[in-house]
Short mmCIF file of C-alpha atoms in Angstrom, two decimals:
data_model
loop_
_atom_site.label_atom_id
_atom_site.label_comp_id
_atom_site.label_asym_id
_atom_site.label_seq_id
_atom_site.Cartn_x
_atom_site.Cartn_y
_atom_site.Cartn_z
CA MET X 1 -23.43 3.19 19.71
CA GLN X 2 -21.32 5.47 17.85
CA ASP X 3 -24.24 7.26 15.24
CA LYS X 4 -21.95 8.99 13.20
CA TRP X 5 -18.53 7.62 10.86
CA ILE X 6 -16.29 9.78 9.73
CA GLY X 7 -13.78 7.88 7.37
CA LEU X 8 -11.54 9.82 5.22
CA ASP X 9 -10.81 8.76 1.28
CA PRO X 10 -7.33 6.92 1.17
CA SER X 11 -7.22 7.31 -2.65
CA ILE X 12 -5.93 10.33 -4.90
CA GLY X 13 -9.35 10.79 -6.58
CA PRO X 14 -11.80 8.79 -8.79
CA LEU X 15 -9.94 6.52 -11.07
CA GLU X 16 -11.48 8.35 -14.15
CA ARG X 17 -8.68 10.83 -16.00
CA ARG X 18 -7.94 13.69 -14.03
CA ASP X 19 -6.91 16.15 -17.24
CA GLU X 20 -8.60 17.16 -20.17
CA ARG X 21 -6.29 15.03 -22.65
CA ARG X 22 -8.25 12.19 -24.67
CA LEU X 23 -7.53 9.11 -26.45
CA ARG X 24 -7.53 10.13 -30.05
CA ALA X 25 -10.49 8.01 -32.09
CA ARG X 26 -8.92 5.43 -33.51
CA PRO X 27 -9.07 5.42 -37.93
CA ASP X 28 -11.25 3.66 -39.57
CA ALA X 29 -8.65 2.79 -42.13
CA LEU X 30 -4.92 2.87 -41.80
CA ASP X 31 -3.99 4.86 -45.28
CA GLY X 32 -2.00 6.89 -45.62
CA HIS X 33 -1.46 7.13 -41.73
CA VAL X 34 2.46 7.21 -40.34
CA ILE X 35 2.95 4.21 -38.18
CA GLY X 36 4.71 4.38 -35.04
CA LEU X 37 5.61 0.75 -33.40
CA VAL X 38 6.94 1.07 -30.07
CA ALA X 39 9.67 -1.85 -29.06
CA ASN X 40 9.67 -2.18 -25.39
CA GLY X 41 12.45 -4.00 -25.56
CA LEU X 42 11.91 -7.82 -24.88
CA GLY X 43 12.79 -10.83 -26.54
CA ARG X 44 12.56 -10.00 -30.41
CA GLY X 45 9.42 -7.63 -29.58
CA GLU X 46 10.87 -5.59 -32.13
CA GLU X 47 11.23 -7.94 -35.12
CA LEU X 48 7.72 -8.76 -34.50
CA LEU X 49 6.18 -5.40 -34.61
CA ASP X 50 8.59 -4.83 -37.83
CA ALA X 51 6.45 -7.91 -38.60
CA VAL X 52 3.85 -6.28 -37.98
CA TYR X 53 4.16 -3.79 -40.00
CA GLU X 54 5.17 -5.17 -43.13
CA ARG X 55 1.63 -7.26 -42.56
CA LEU X 56 0.06 -3.70 -42.66
CA SER X 57 1.65 -2.58 -45.55
CA GLY X 58 -0.06 -5.47 -47.39
CA HIS X 59 -3.79 -4.35 -46.54
CA ALA X 60 -3.49 -0.54 -46.56
CA GLU X 61 -1.02 2.07 -48.55
CA LEU X 62 1.27 2.81 -45.74
CA ASN X 63 3.08 6.55 -45.46
CA GLY X 64 6.33 5.39 -43.29
CA ALA X 65 6.94 3.99 -39.95
CA VAL X 66 8.57 5.35 -36.98
CA LYS X 67 9.88 3.33 -34.58
CA VAL X 68 11.24 3.35 -30.89
CA LEU X 69 13.21 0.79 -29.39
CA LYS X 70 13.03 2.41 -25.98
CA HIS X 71 16.38 2.31 -24.56
CA SER X 72 15.76 0.06 -20.91
CA VAL X 73 12.71 -2.31 -20.31
CA SER X 74 11.85 -0.45 -16.57
CA VAL X 75 11.19 2.39 -18.04
CA PRO X 76 9.20 4.50 -20.73
CA PRO X 77 10.24 6.38 -23.77
CA GLU X 78 12.65 9.29 -23.53
CA PRO X 79 10.85 12.97 -24.08
CA GLU X 80 12.82 12.98 -27.76
CA ASP X 81 10.66 9.52 -28.40
CA TRP X 82 7.43 10.71 -26.92
CA ALA X 83 8.18 14.31 -29.44
CA ARG X 84 9.05 12.27 -32.07
CA LEU X 85 5.81 9.65 -31.96
CA THR X 86 2.82 12.42 -31.55
CA SER X 87 4.82 15.12 -33.62
CA GLU X 88 5.66 12.54 -36.35
CA ALA X 89 3.19 9.91 -36.19
CA THR X 90 -0.74 9.35 -37.12
CA VAL X 91 -0.89 6.14 -35.74
CA ALA X 92 0.89 3.73 -32.81
CA ILE X 93 1.45 0.33 -31.89
CA THR X 94 3.18 -0.98 -28.86
CA GLY X 95 3.90 -3.95 -26.99
CA PHE X 96 3.90 -4.65 -23.61
CA GLY X 97 4.95 -7.89 -21.03
CA GLY X 98 7.42 -8.64 -18.57
CA MET C 1 -3.84 20.71 7.49
CA ALA C 2 -5.43 17.02 6.80
CA SER C 3 -7.41 17.43 3.31
CA ALA C 4 -8.88 14.45 2.71
CA GLU C 5 -11.90 13.76 1.14
CA GLN C 6 -14.83 13.64 4.50
CA HIS C 7 -16.88 10.90 4.09
CA GLU C 8 -19.74 10.44 6.19
CA TYR C 9 -21.64 7.20 7.24
CA GLY C 10 -24.39 6.22 10.23
CA SER C 11 -22.45 3.48 10.66
CA TYR C 12 -19.54 0.79 10.60
CA ASP C 13 -20.80 -1.18 8.15
CA GLU C 14 -21.85 1.47 6.12
CA LEU C 15 -17.91 2.60 6.24
CA ILE C 16 -17.12 -0.91 5.46
CA GLU C 17 -19.86 -1.70 2.47
CA ASP C 18 -19.10 1.47 0.59
CA TYR C 19 -14.62 1.57 1.04
CA TYR C 20 -15.21 -1.54 -0.62
CA ALA C 21 -17.90 -0.16 -2.92
CA ARG C 22 -14.83 2.60 -4.82
CA GLY C 23 -12.51 -0.28 -4.14
CA TRP C 24 -10.06 1.45 -1.89
CA THR C 25 -9.71 -2.16 0.21
CA ASP C 26 -7.24 -4.79 -0.99
CA GLY C 27 -10.72 -7.93 -0.81
CA LEU C 28 -10.82 -7.58 3.15
CA PRO C 29 -11.92 -5.05 5.61
CA VAL C 30 -10.41 -2.71 6.65
CA VAL C 31 -10.29 -0.41 9.92
CA PRO C 32 -12.12 3.12 9.54
CA PRO C 33 -9.52 5.84 9.18
CA THR C 34 -11.18 8.44 11.23
CA PRO C 35 -9.67 11.75 11.69
CA GLU C 36 -9.01 11.22 14.44
CA LYS C 37 -6.36 7.70 14.05
CA VAL C 38 -4.91 9.57 10.88
CA SER C 39 -3.51 12.33 13.07
CA ALA C 40 -2.43 10.20 15.95
CA PHE C 41 -0.63 8.17 13.23
CA LEU C 42 0.64 11.42 12.16
CA ALA C 43 2.11 12.72 15.13
CA ALA C 44 3.55 9.16 15.87
CA ALA C 45 5.59 9.57 12.91
CA GLY C 46 6.43 13.13 13.58
CA LEU C 47 4.43 14.03 10.00
CA GLU C 48 2.70 16.57 8.82
CA ALA C 49 -0.30 15.99 6.41
CA GLY C 50 0.90 16.98 3.09
CA GLU C 51 5.09 16.07 3.73
CA VAL C 52 5.48 14.15 0.25
CA LEU C 53 6.71 10.95 0.76
CA GLY C 54 7.44 10.28 -2.71
CA GLU C 55 6.54 9.90 -6.13
CA VAL C 56 5.52 8.20 -9.26
CA PRO C 57 6.45 10.84 -12.25
CA THR C 58 4.75 8.17 -15.48
CA ARG C 59 1.48 8.40 -13.11
CA GLU C 60 1.55 11.53 -11.99
CA VAL C 61 1.12 11.05 -8.61
CA THR C 62 2.43 12.29 -5.50
CA VAL C 63 2.26 10.34 -1.94
CA THR C 64 2.22 12.28 0.91
CA ALA C 65 2.33 11.42 4.56
CA GLU C 66 -1.32 11.61 4.67
CA HIS C 67 -2.14 9.10 1.67
CA ALA C 68 0.45 6.82 3.80
CA ALA C 69 -1.66 6.96 7.49
CA ILE C 70 -4.50 6.67 6.63
CA ASN C 71 -4.24 3.64 4.39
CA ALA C 72 -1.71 2.29 7.33
CA VAL C 73 -4.84 3.14 9.90
CA MET C 74 -7.32 0.67 6.87
CA ALA C 75 -4.40 -2.36 7.29
CA GLY C 76 -4.84 -2.77 10.71
CA CYS C 77 -1.23 -0.75 12.53
CA ARG C 78 -0.50 0.64 15.14
CA PRO C 79 0.19 4.17 15.46
CA GLU C 80 3.60 3.27 16.68
CA TYR C 81 3.82 0.98 13.41
CA MET C 82 3.96 4.42 11.45
CA PRO C 83 7.35 5.37 11.00
CA ALA C 84 7.84 2.24 10.00
CA VAL C 85 5.24 2.32 7.06
CA ALA C 86 6.35 5.92 6.42
CA ALA C 87 9.92 4.51 5.78
CA ALA C 88 8.68 1.32 3.43
CA VAL C 89 6.63 3.71 0.95
CA ARG C 90 9.88 6.26 0.74
CA ALA C 91 11.87 3.23 -0.04
CA HIS C 92 9.55 1.51 -2.69
CA LEU C 93 9.12 5.01 -4.07
CA HIS C 94 12.73 5.24 -4.41
CA GLU C 95 13.75 5.68 -8.89
CA LYS C 96 14.94 2.58 -8.31
CA GLY C 97 12.85 0.76 -6.35
CA ASN C 98 10.14 1.51 -10.06
CA CYS C 99 7.24 1.54 -8.07
CA HIS C 100 5.66 2.11 -12.07
CA SER C 101 7.59 -1.29 -13.65
CA THR C 102 6.94 -3.05 -10.62
CA THR C 103 3.21 -2.58 -9.66
CA GLY C 104 1.88 -2.73 -12.80
CA THR C 105 4.13 -5.87 -14.60
CA LEU C 106 2.20 -8.67 -16.09
CA SER C 107 4.63 -11.10 -13.74
CA GLY C 108 2.52 -10.09 -10.93
CA ALA C 109 5.75 -9.35 -8.63
CA ALA C 110 5.37 -8.59 -5.19
CA GLN C 111 6.83 -6.14 -2.55
CA ALA C 112 8.90 -7.38 0.42
CA VAL C 113 9.73 -5.33 3.35
CA ILE C 114 12.53 -6.49 5.39
CA LEU C 115 13.01 -5.02 8.89
CA ASN C 116 16.15 -4.15 10.32
CA GLY C 117 17.26 -2.88 14.40
CA PRO C 118 15.57 -2.14 17.54
CA VAL C 119 12.16 -1.70 15.84
CA ARG C 120 11.81 -5.31 15.02
CA LEU C 121 12.19 -5.37 19.23
CA GLU C 122 9.82 -2.58 19.55
CA LEU C 123 6.67 -3.72 17.55
CA GLY C 124 7.14 -7.27 18.00
CA VAL C 125 8.03 -8.11 14.01
CA GLU C 126 8.66 -11.72 13.63
CA CYS C 127 11.79 -13.42 12.46
CA GLY C 128 11.89 -16.68 13.23
CA SER C 129 9.32 -19.37 12.53
CA ALA C 130 6.36 -18.42 10.41
CA CYS C 131 7.96 -15.21 9.64
CA PHE C 132 6.84 -15.30 5.74
CA GLY C 133 2.96 -16.05 7.06
CA PRO C 134 0.09 -14.72 8.71
CA GLY C 135 -0.46 -14.37 12.42
CA PHE C 136 1.98 -11.37 13.45
CA ARG C 137 0.17 -7.77 13.40
CA ALA C 138 2.96 -5.98 12.33
CA ASN C 139 4.19 -7.79 9.77
CA ALA C 140 0.66 -8.61 8.42
CA THR C 141 -0.36 -5.18 8.64
CA ILE C 142 2.83 -3.13 7.79
CA GLY C 143 3.41 -4.91 4.35
CA ARG C 144 -0.37 -4.77 4.20
CA ALA C 145 0.09 -0.51 4.12
CA LEU C 146 2.57 -0.10 1.94
CA ARG C 147 0.26 -2.55 -0.72
CA LEU C 148 -2.84 -0.36 -0.04
CA VAL C 149 -0.93 2.84 -0.58
CA VAL C 150 -0.16 0.83 -3.76
CA ARG C 151 -3.43 0.51 -4.61
CA ASN C 152 -5.09 3.44 -4.01
CA VAL C 153 -2.83 6.13 -4.51
CA CYS C 154 0.09 4.22 -6.86
CA ARG C 155 -3.29 2.97 -9.03
CA GLY C 156 -1.90 -0.71 -8.25
CA ILE C 157 -5.80 -1.14 -8.79
CA PRO C 158 -6.33 -4.94 -10.90
CA GLY C 159 -7.61 -4.05 -14.32
CA VAL C 160 -6.10 -0.51 -14.16
CA LEU C 161 -2.41 -0.17 -14.08
CA ASP C 162 -1.87 -3.10 -12.30
CA ARG C 163 -1.48 -5.53 -15.09
CA ALA C 164 -0.54 -8.92 -13.31
CA SER C 165 -1.45 -11.95 -15.85
CA PHE C 166 -2.16 -14.25 -12.01
CA SER C 167 -0.94 -11.59 -9.09
CA THR C 168 0.33 -13.33 -5.82
CA THR C 169 -0.40 -13.87 -2.51
CA MET C 170 2.49 -11.33 -1.73
CA ARG C 171 0.26 -8.48 -2.44
CA TYR C 172 -1.50 -8.87 0.21
CA SER C 173 1.31 -7.96 2.30
CA PHE C 174 5.02 -9.19 2.78
CA CYS C 175 7.02 -8.63 5.30
CA PHE C 176 9.17 -10.14 8.39
CA GLY C 177 12.67 -9.27 10.05
CA GLU C 178 16.54 -10.31 10.70
CA ASP C 179 16.71 -12.82 13.67
CA GLU C 180 19.49 -10.76 14.39
CA GLU C 181 19.32 -12.12 17.28
CA ASN C 182 20.28 -15.77 16.19
CA SER C 183 22.04 -14.86 14.07
CA GLY C 184 26.06 -13.59 14.38
CA TRP C 185 26.57 -11.76 10.79
CA VAL C 186 26.59 -8.45 9.78
CA PRO C 187 22.57 -7.29 10.04
CA LEU C 188 22.09 -6.55 6.16
CA HIS C 189 20.76 -2.15 7.07
CA VAL C 190 24.55 -2.78 8.63
CA GLU C 191 25.78 -3.66 4.96
CA ARG C 192 23.63 -1.27 3.44
CA GLY C 193 25.76 1.43 5.78
CA LEU C 194 23.60 2.47 8.53
CA ALA C 195 24.72 1.71 12.32
CA PRO C 196 23.94 -1.21 14.19
CA GLU C 197 21.80 1.20 16.39
CA ASP C 198 19.33 2.25 13.65
CA SER C 199 16.02 0.87 12.89
CA ALA C 200 15.60 0.46 9.01
CA VAL C 201 13.36 -1.13 6.19
CA THR C 202 14.26 -2.34 2.82
CA VAL C 203 11.77 -2.92 0.40
CA ALA C 204 12.88 -6.03 -2.30
CA SER C 205 10.73 -6.38 -5.54
CA VAL C 206 9.72 -10.60 -5.36
CA MET C 207 8.73 -11.12 -9.24
CA ASN C 208 9.22 -15.05 -7.44
CA LEU C 209 9.91 -16.66 -3.73
CA THR C 210 12.08 -19.69 -4.43
CA PRO C 211 12.31 -21.89 -1.62
CA VAL C 212 16.69 -24.18 -1.65
CA THR C 213 15.47 -26.82 0.25
CA ASP C 214 18.55 -29.04 0.93
CA PHE C 215 18.44 -31.74 3.45
CA THR C 216 21.57 -33.24 3.34
CA ALA C 217 24.30 -30.52 3.01
CA ARG C 218 26.18 -30.10 5.70
CA THR C 219 28.95 -28.13 5.22
CA PRO C 220 28.99 -24.35 3.75
CA GLU C 221 30.02 -25.06 0.21
CA ALA C 222 27.52 -27.52 -0.15
CA VAL C 223 24.86 -25.22 0.83
CA CYS C 224 25.97 -23.04 -1.44
CA ASP C 225 26.12 -25.52 -4.48
CA SER C 226 22.71 -25.76 -4.31
CA LEU C 227 22.04 -21.81 -3.72
CA LEU C 228 23.42 -21.80 -7.26
CA LYS C 229 21.41 -24.00 -9.05
CA PHE C 230 18.53 -21.92 -8.28
CA LEU C 231 20.85 -18.78 -9.13
CA THR C 232 21.99 -19.49 -12.14
CA ARG C 233 18.27 -19.39 -13.82
CA GLY C 234 19.49 -15.39 -13.62
CA VAL C 235 17.93 -12.56 -12.21
CA ALA C 236 15.62 -9.38 -14.55
CA THR C 237 17.87 -6.73 -14.88
CA ASP C 238 18.58 -4.16 -17.35
CA ARG C 239 20.81 -1.38 -18.52
CA TRP C 240 18.90 1.81 -16.54
CA LEU C 241 19.56 -0.29 -13.03
CA GLY C 242 22.80 -0.77 -14.14
CA GLU C 243 25.23 -2.90 -11.88
CA ASP C 244 24.04 -2.10 -8.22
CA ASN C 245 20.85 -4.49 -9.02
CA ASN C 246 19.96 -7.06 -5.66
CA VAL C 247 19.12 -10.86 -5.47
CA VAL C 248 17.58 -11.59 -1.85
CA LEU C 249 18.96 -14.96 0.17
CA VAL C 250 16.27 -15.19 3.27
CA MET C 251 18.21 -18.32 5.60
CA GLY C 252 17.09 -20.63 7.57
CA PRO C 253 18.83 -21.74 11.37
CA ASP C 254 19.56 -24.91 9.66
CA HIS C 255 21.40 -23.76 6.52
CA ARG C 256 22.70 -21.01 7.80
CA ARG C 257 24.19 -23.63 11.04
CA TYR C 258 27.07 -24.72 8.89
CA PHE C 259 28.18 -21.33 7.91
CA ASP C 260 28.23 -20.76 11.64
CA ALA C 261 30.67 -23.50 12.42
CA GLU C 262 32.70 -22.77 10.13
CA GLY C 263 33.09 -18.82 10.80
CA TRP C 264 31.68 -17.98 7.35
CA SER C 265 30.30 -14.45 6.66
CA LYS C 266 28.09 -13.26 4.76
CA ASP C 267 31.14 -11.64 2.57
CA ASP C 268 32.59 -15.13 2.66
CA ILE C 269 29.26 -16.73 0.76
CA ARG C 270 29.23 -13.48 -2.19
CA GLY C 271 33.11 -14.18 -2.11
CA TYR C 272 32.23 -18.39 -2.81
CA LEU C 273 29.04 -17.79 -4.24
CA TRP C 274 30.22 -15.08 -7.35
CA PRO C 275 33.44 -16.49 -9.01
CA ARG C 276 30.75 -19.23 -9.61
CA PHE C 277 28.31 -16.63 -10.87
CA PHE C 278 30.57 -17.17 -14.59
CA LYS C 279 30.88 -19.40 -16.49
CA ASP C 280 32.71 -18.83 -19.93
CA GLY C 281 32.64 -15.46 -19.35
CA ARG C 282 29.09 -14.95 -18.81
CA ASN C 283 27.62 -13.87 -15.82
CA ARG C 284 24.82 -16.19 -15.75
CA VAL C 285 22.97 -13.87 -12.18
CA HIS C 286 23.42 -11.30 -14.06
CA LEU C 287 24.19 -9.37 -10.69
CA GLY C 288 26.66 -6.60 -11.41
CA LYS C 289 28.26 -7.14 -7.68
CA PRO C 290 29.25 -9.77 -5.22
CA GLU C 291 27.63 -7.27 -2.61
CA GLY C 292 23.64 -7.33 -4.84
CA LEU C 293 23.62 -10.53 -3.39
CA LEU C 294 21.87 -9.57 -0.41
CA ILE C 295 21.18 -11.72 2.46
CA VAL C 296 19.09 -12.11 5.33
CA ALA C 297 18.94 -14.52 8.42
CA ALA C 298 15.13 -15.17 9.67
CA GLY C 299 12.71 -18.12 9.80
CA GLY C 300 12.56 -21.12 11.86
CA PRO C 301 14.48 -24.08 12.75
CA GLY C 302 13.37 -27.28 11.12
CA MET C 303 13.80 -27.30 7.57
CA GLY C 304 16.96 -27.07 5.70
CA GLU C 305 16.09 -23.99 3.18
CA THR C 306 17.12 -20.55 2.44
CA TRP C 307 14.36 -18.97 0.67
CA ILE C 308 15.78 -16.61 -2.61
CA LEU C 309 13.55 -13.97 -3.31
CA PHE C 310 13.89 -13.66 -7.04
CA PRO C 311 13.56 -9.33 -8.13
CA HIS C 312 11.52 -8.07 -11.04
CA LEU C 313 13.11 -4.60 -12.38
CA ALA C 314 13.57 -3.10 -9.10
CA TRP C 315 16.75 -2.79 -6.49
CA ALA C 316 16.73 -3.18 -3.25
CA ILE C 317 16.19 0.17 -1.34
CA THR C 318 17.53 0.44 2.10
CA GLN C 319 15.63 3.43 4.26
CA ARG C 320 16.80 4.38 7.73
CA ILE C 321 13.71 3.89 10.03
CA ASP C 322 13.20 7.87 12.43
CA PRO C 323 11.81 7.34 15.36
CA ALA C 324 10.43 10.23 15.09
CA ARG C 325 10.23 11.97 12.53
CA GLY C 326 9.02 8.58 9.72
#
């Protein structure tokens, strides 16, 4: 009977993040924040996010919106869209599906 | 040179249970991927461990031949299946194979692995009766190997980057071959530019698998009209996929015989269907070009059936299998 088995790791490592990037802390309130709205292009997602922004406007003093509409459902936003989001928005909301 | 981390166990059972605990299986037991077995798989495909088979940029993932070999061993493949597995991984990781979207989608899309050419006979890939189902080692394990790569390397893990609402049993494995010997049609891989003597794999995303069952059709036109009722539901596509998108029809012998009797080729089927995709100037199928309709002969007798593999957001990618180099 074989008394020792060697198995190789089939993965690329643990599921934990492999770098130092961390999610930004969620703010307690939205007053003064610039809201990023990332629509993935499915259905009426852009309208939905506009409506969410309007609803939020009734609850907080928002400082504007940065809207991103992906040019294709299949792929992530373009690098320039990510740059606009990370430089201008302080909070971002998105929807996904499909 | 092998670079994968090695884990030592006191018994086979201990290894299996640890692989379960680490989330490295699809829920079924795996074959222990020992260094010796993995080396044999790489040698069978003439691949170096570090050779890159593809990437998923959005996930910062690079898939090497060693990753594919480890997962192919685990899936239960034989070493001689490795060139086909490597080709399937390359095809799936083609940019327009869209790994990120097709394996992350809420819709739980699967990947169909369709084999053509001599490799089917060499490996014993089932192309006839029950070819979509269990019972055939090559079908079961080549398809499973791709899915284990998706899981273990590309992070397509339920609750992590696999966000499927229900998912599908096709995600365990979905692999079959074209029944070239029982069809007079030009095989899929030849239609896509390869030689008849080449072996090839085509990987197509499958958002849903729809049977078109029609026992009463007795002419090519009547079978096509039945197909149209389902095809006009439309296929998923978008601007990024452009006009080279695909939908796959897998036609069984009890539909094919009407086409054979009238001498219809695959192109004749496209010629009949394509203008009927349009109504009031609108393309109801959302297919960019007639040749995007991929037709495969497979399945066994008894049912008047053709199955439609409706795609997720990806092209069907055909990759030549190099017996010496994966």
